[in-house]
Short mmCIF file of C-alpha atoms in Angstrom, two decimals:
data_model
loop_
_atom_site.label_atom_id
_atom_site.label_comp_id
_atom_site.label_asym_id
_atom_site.label_seq_id
_atom_site.Cartn_x
_atom_site.Cartn_y
_atom_site.Cartn_z
CA PHE A 155 19.95 6.06 -6.90
CA GLU A 156 17.62 8.74 -5.56
CA LEU A 157 17.05 12.33 -6.64
CA GLY A 158 14.73 14.73 -4.87
CA SER A 159 13.81 18.33 -4.27
CA LYS A 160 12.09 19.99 -1.29
CA ASN A 161 10.57 23.40 -1.99
CA ILE A 162 8.68 26.18 -0.19
CA PHE A 163 6.63 28.72 -2.16
CA LEU A 164 4.11 31.54 -1.57
CA ASP A 165 5.75 32.76 1.64
CA GLY A 166 5.58 29.33 3.20
CA ARG A 167 1.99 28.52 2.24
CA LEU A 168 2.92 25.89 -0.37
CA GLN A 169 5.29 23.01 0.21
CA ALA A 170 6.18 20.81 -2.77
CA ASN A 171 8.45 17.78 -2.35
CA LEU A 172 9.39 15.70 -5.39
CA GLY A 173 11.50 12.56 -5.62
CA ALA A 174 12.52 9.91 -8.12
CA PHE A 175 14.37 6.67 -7.43
CA TYR A 176 15.94 3.67 -9.17
CA TYR A 177 16.97 0.52 -7.30
CA ASP A 178 18.79 -2.49 -8.71
CA TYR A 179 18.25 -5.34 -6.23
CA ASP A 180 20.49 -8.40 -6.10
CA ASP A 181 19.15 -11.42 -4.18
CA MET A 182 15.98 -9.72 -2.95
CA GLN A 183 14.27 -11.90 -0.34
CA ILE A 184 10.88 -13.29 -1.38
CA GLY A 185 8.74 -15.35 0.98
CA GLN A 186 7.04 -18.42 -0.49
CA ILE A 187 5.26 -21.54 0.76
CA ASN A 188 6.22 -25.17 0.24
CA GLU A 189 4.40 -28.28 1.44
CA ILE A 190 4.18 -27.42 5.14
CA THR A 191 6.04 -24.20 5.84
CA THR A 192 7.17 -20.82 4.54
CA THR A 193 10.61 -20.41 2.99
CA THR A 194 12.65 -17.46 1.81
CA VAL A 195 14.04 -17.49 -1.72
CA ASN A 196 16.15 -14.92 -3.51
CA GLY A 197 15.62 -13.13 -6.79
CA ASP A 198 16.77 -9.95 -8.51
CA ALA A 199 14.49 -6.98 -9.10
CA THR A 200 14.46 -3.52 -10.67
CA VAL A 201 12.51 -0.73 -9.01
CA LYS A 202 11.66 2.65 -10.50
CA GLY A 203 9.36 5.24 -9.06
CA ILE A 204 8.32 8.86 -8.60
CA GLU A 205 6.80 10.32 -5.44
CA SER A 206 5.39 13.78 -4.77
CA GLU A 207 3.99 15.48 -1.71
CA PHE A 208 2.16 18.82 -1.59
CA VAL A 209 0.87 20.84 1.36
CA PHE A 210 -1.08 24.04 0.61
CA LEU A 211 -2.37 26.57 3.15
CA PRO A 212 -4.83 28.85 1.29
CA THR A 213 -5.75 30.50 4.61
CA ASP A 214 -4.58 30.22 8.19
CA ALA A 215 -7.52 27.92 8.89
CA LEU A 216 -7.48 25.64 5.81
CA ARG A 217 -4.86 23.00 5.00
CA LEU A 218 -4.83 20.79 1.88
CA ASP A 219 -2.57 17.74 1.43
CA LEU A 220 -1.88 15.69 -1.69
CA GLY A 221 0.46 12.78 -2.33
CA LEU A 222 0.98 11.07 -5.69
CA ALA A 223 3.14 8.03 -6.44
CA TRP A 224 4.11 5.92 -9.45
CA LEU A 225 5.92 2.60 -8.98
CA ASP A 226 7.42 0.07 -11.40
CA PHE A 227 8.66 -2.93 -9.37
CA GLU A 228 9.62 -5.89 -11.58
CA ILE A 229 11.37 -9.19 -10.96
CA ASP A 230 14.50 -9.99 -12.99
CA ASP A 231 15.85 -13.44 -13.88
CA PHE A 232 13.93 -15.48 -11.30
CA GLN A 233 12.37 -18.93 -11.49
CA SER A 234 10.13 -20.69 -8.96
CA ALA A 235 7.32 -23.23 -8.60
CA ASP A 236 3.82 -22.12 -7.60
CA GLN A 237 2.00 -24.24 -5.01
CA GLY A 238 -1.23 -22.52 -6.04
CA ASP A 239 -0.78 -23.71 -9.65
CA PRO A 240 1.40 -26.84 -9.48
CA ASP A 241 0.82 -27.88 -13.11
CA GLY A 242 1.28 -24.39 -14.58
CA ILE A 243 -2.14 -24.28 -16.25
CA ALA A 244 -2.93 -20.67 -15.32
CA PRO A 245 -3.18 -18.28 -18.30
CA GLY A 246 0.03 -16.42 -19.01
CA THR A 247 2.30 -19.08 -17.49
CA THR A 248 5.84 -19.18 -18.93
CA PRO A 249 7.65 -22.44 -18.07
CA ALA A 250 11.32 -22.32 -17.13
CA LEU A 251 13.28 -24.40 -19.66
CA ASP A 252 16.33 -26.62 -19.30
CA GLY A 253 19.29 -26.68 -21.67
CA ASN A 254 17.36 -28.85 -24.11
CA GLY A 255 14.35 -26.49 -24.22
CA ASN A 256 12.14 -28.72 -22.07
CA PRO A 257 10.04 -27.49 -19.10
CA ARG A 258 11.70 -27.86 -15.72
CA PHE A 259 10.04 -29.47 -12.68
CA THR A 260 10.84 -29.69 -8.98
CA ASP A 261 11.65 -33.02 -7.34
CA ASP A 262 8.01 -33.35 -6.27
CA GLY A 263 6.66 -32.64 -9.76
CA LEU A 264 5.75 -28.95 -9.65
CA LEU A 265 6.28 -26.97 -12.83
CA ILE A 266 8.97 -24.30 -12.41
CA LYS A 267 7.87 -20.96 -13.84
CA ASP A 268 9.95 -18.22 -15.41
CA LEU A 269 8.96 -15.03 -13.56
CA ASP A 270 11.25 -12.59 -15.36
CA GLY A 271 9.36 -9.33 -15.86
CA ASN A 272 6.57 -10.14 -13.40
CA VAL A 273 5.43 -7.54 -10.88
CA VAL A 274 6.32 -7.94 -7.21
CA ARG A 275 3.41 -8.64 -4.88
CA ASN A 276 1.46 -5.76 -3.31
CA ALA A 277 3.12 -3.15 -5.54
CA PRO A 278 0.41 -1.01 -7.21
CA GLU A 279 1.57 1.13 -10.10
CA TYR A 280 -0.29 4.24 -8.95
CA SER A 281 -1.44 5.50 -5.54
CA VAL A 282 -2.98 8.72 -4.26
CA ASN A 283 -3.58 10.15 -0.81
CA ALA A 284 -5.35 13.44 -0.18
CA GLY A 285 -6.50 15.33 2.88
CA ALA A 286 -8.30 18.51 3.87
CA GLN A 287 -8.40 20.14 7.29
CA TYR A 288 -10.18 23.21 8.63
CA ASP A 289 -9.77 24.89 12.03
CA TRP A 290 -12.38 27.00 13.83
CA GLN A 291 -11.63 29.12 16.86
CA LEU A 292 -14.93 28.70 18.68
CA THR A 293 -14.02 30.87 21.68
CA THR A 294 -10.81 31.95 23.36
CA ALA A 295 -11.00 28.68 25.30
CA TYR A 296 -11.85 26.10 22.59
CA SER A 297 -11.02 25.26 18.97
CA LEU A 298 -12.58 22.75 16.58
CA THR A 299 -10.78 20.91 13.76
CA ALA A 300 -12.49 18.95 10.99
CA ARG A 301 -10.41 16.66 8.77
CA ALA A 302 -11.01 14.31 5.84
CA ASP A 303 -8.44 11.79 4.52
CA TYR A 304 -8.75 9.80 1.31
CA PHE A 305 -6.52 7.01 -0.03
CA TRP A 306 -6.67 5.17 -3.37
CA GLN A 307 -4.35 2.65 -4.94
CA ASP A 308 -4.27 0.94 -8.32
CA ASP A 309 -4.84 -2.79 -8.86
CA PHE A 310 -2.13 -5.15 -7.62
CA TYR A 311 -0.98 -8.77 -7.63
CA ALA A 312 -1.11 -10.81 -4.45
CA ASN A 313 2.09 -12.71 -5.33
CA GLU A 314 4.91 -12.73 -7.80
CA PHE A 315 3.35 -15.43 -10.04
CA ASN A 316 0.93 -12.83 -11.46
CA LYS A 317 -1.88 -15.27 -12.31
CA PRO A 318 -5.23 -13.70 -13.25
CA SER A 319 -6.66 -15.07 -9.99
CA ASP A 320 -3.88 -13.26 -8.08
CA LYS A 321 -4.83 -9.84 -9.46
CA PHE A 322 -7.10 -7.64 -7.38
CA ASP A 323 -8.79 -4.38 -8.19
CA GLY A 324 -7.59 -1.17 -6.65
CA TRP A 325 -9.21 0.00 -3.42
CA GLU A 326 -10.06 3.26 -1.71
CA GLN A 327 -10.81 4.47 1.80
CA LEU A 328 -12.29 7.72 3.14
CA ASP A 329 -11.94 8.72 6.82
CA LEU A 330 -13.51 11.70 8.62
CA GLN A 331 -12.92 13.21 12.04
CA VAL A 332 -13.86 16.25 14.12
CA THR A 333 -11.72 17.20 17.13
CA LEU A 334 -12.44 19.59 20.01
CA ARG A 335 -9.45 21.01 21.91
CA PRO A 336 -9.12 23.49 24.79
CA ALA A 337 -6.59 26.30 24.71
CA GLU A 338 -4.42 24.41 27.23
CA ASN A 339 -4.29 21.51 24.73
CA ASN A 340 -3.99 18.97 27.55
CA TRP A 341 -6.97 16.92 26.30
CA HIS A 342 -9.08 16.45 23.22
CA ALA A 343 -12.33 14.79 22.21
CA MET A 344 -12.62 13.38 18.70
CA LEU A 345 -15.56 12.01 16.76
CA PHE A 346 -14.41 9.79 13.90
CA VAL A 347 -15.72 7.66 11.06
CA LYS A 348 -13.34 5.24 9.34
CA ASN A 349 -14.11 3.77 5.91
CA VAL A 350 -17.05 6.10 5.36
CA LEU A 351 -17.86 4.40 2.04
CA ASP A 352 -18.05 1.00 3.80
CA ASN A 353 -15.90 -0.67 1.14
CA ASP A 354 -14.95 -4.32 1.57
CA ASP A 355 -12.14 -4.49 -0.99
CA VAL A 356 -9.35 -7.07 -0.73
CA THR A 357 -6.10 -5.41 0.36
CA ARG A 358 -3.91 -8.53 0.67
CA MET A 359 -4.04 -12.25 -0.08
CA ASN A 360 -1.84 -15.15 1.04
CA GLN A 361 -1.63 -18.61 -0.53
CA GLU A 362 -1.53 -21.49 1.96
CA GLY A 363 0.20 -24.83 1.40
CA PRO A 364 -1.14 -28.21 0.23
CA GLU A 365 -1.16 -29.69 3.76
CA VAL A 366 -4.04 -27.36 4.65
CA GLY A 367 -5.87 -27.53 1.34
CA LEU A 368 -4.21 -24.79 -0.74
CA PHE A 369 -6.84 -22.27 0.39
CA ARG A 370 -6.22 -18.55 0.02
CA ASN A 371 -6.36 -16.23 3.01
CA ALA A 372 -7.69 -12.78 2.10
CA THR A 373 -7.51 -9.55 4.10
CA VAL A 374 -10.27 -7.02 3.44
CA LEU A 375 -10.90 -3.47 4.62
CA GLU A 376 -12.51 -3.16 8.02
CA PRO A 377 -16.19 -2.15 7.74
CA ARG A 378 -17.38 1.36 8.44
CA THR A 379 -16.39 2.19 12.02
CA TYR A 380 -17.35 5.22 14.06
CA GLY A 381 -16.77 6.31 17.62
CA LEU A 382 -15.65 8.88 20.16
CA GLU A 383 -12.07 9.17 21.42
CA VAL A 384 -11.19 11.20 24.52
CA ARG A 385 -7.52 11.63 25.37
CA LEU A 386 -6.08 13.33 28.44
CA THR A 387 -2.40 14.23 28.78
CA PHE A 388 -0.80 14.16 32.26
CA GLU A 389 2.35 16.02 33.18
#
């Protein structure tokens, strides 16, 4: 179920888009590792969220963007073993029980965990993106545009087992750019800086299998990068 509204105010200078959604997933596909390979398992999930997008033009030269999101993405009635914690000793572990109330194990001795109510991987509760752009008309032949973009997201879990070691802090990134364009608009030259703050936060983590040592493979933000881009359009 989705419900949304798209709105224009102030003679077109303010755009406000709002949306809310509710999904009831049956047999959602979840990728997991076993001894030597990756498998796909199925579990139910409930997803609720609100998204908003705003674009404001205070003047003809200035543009402001803002996006806000809230997400609640939880697993329902799902049980699975964790190669990264085969004995289920991680804090917060809830064993899956058999009909006699005893913990369940896989054929190769891994504790099966009850993941009902856990958060899906890489699903931060809150996220924000914001931008600001200003245009200068330098001469009748050239214009200059400066833009800044900022993104932030809340902490997240790297997988559906939600162990403390799988939880990572939120991360942020700030990008800047300045672009020179001619009136013909058939080329542009852009100076840019990505990840101005030079953050090295973890944005994703994958658990490998026991055949390669159960190590964890982390993805981090690229370091501060700057450069010049020149693009020419041919007709």
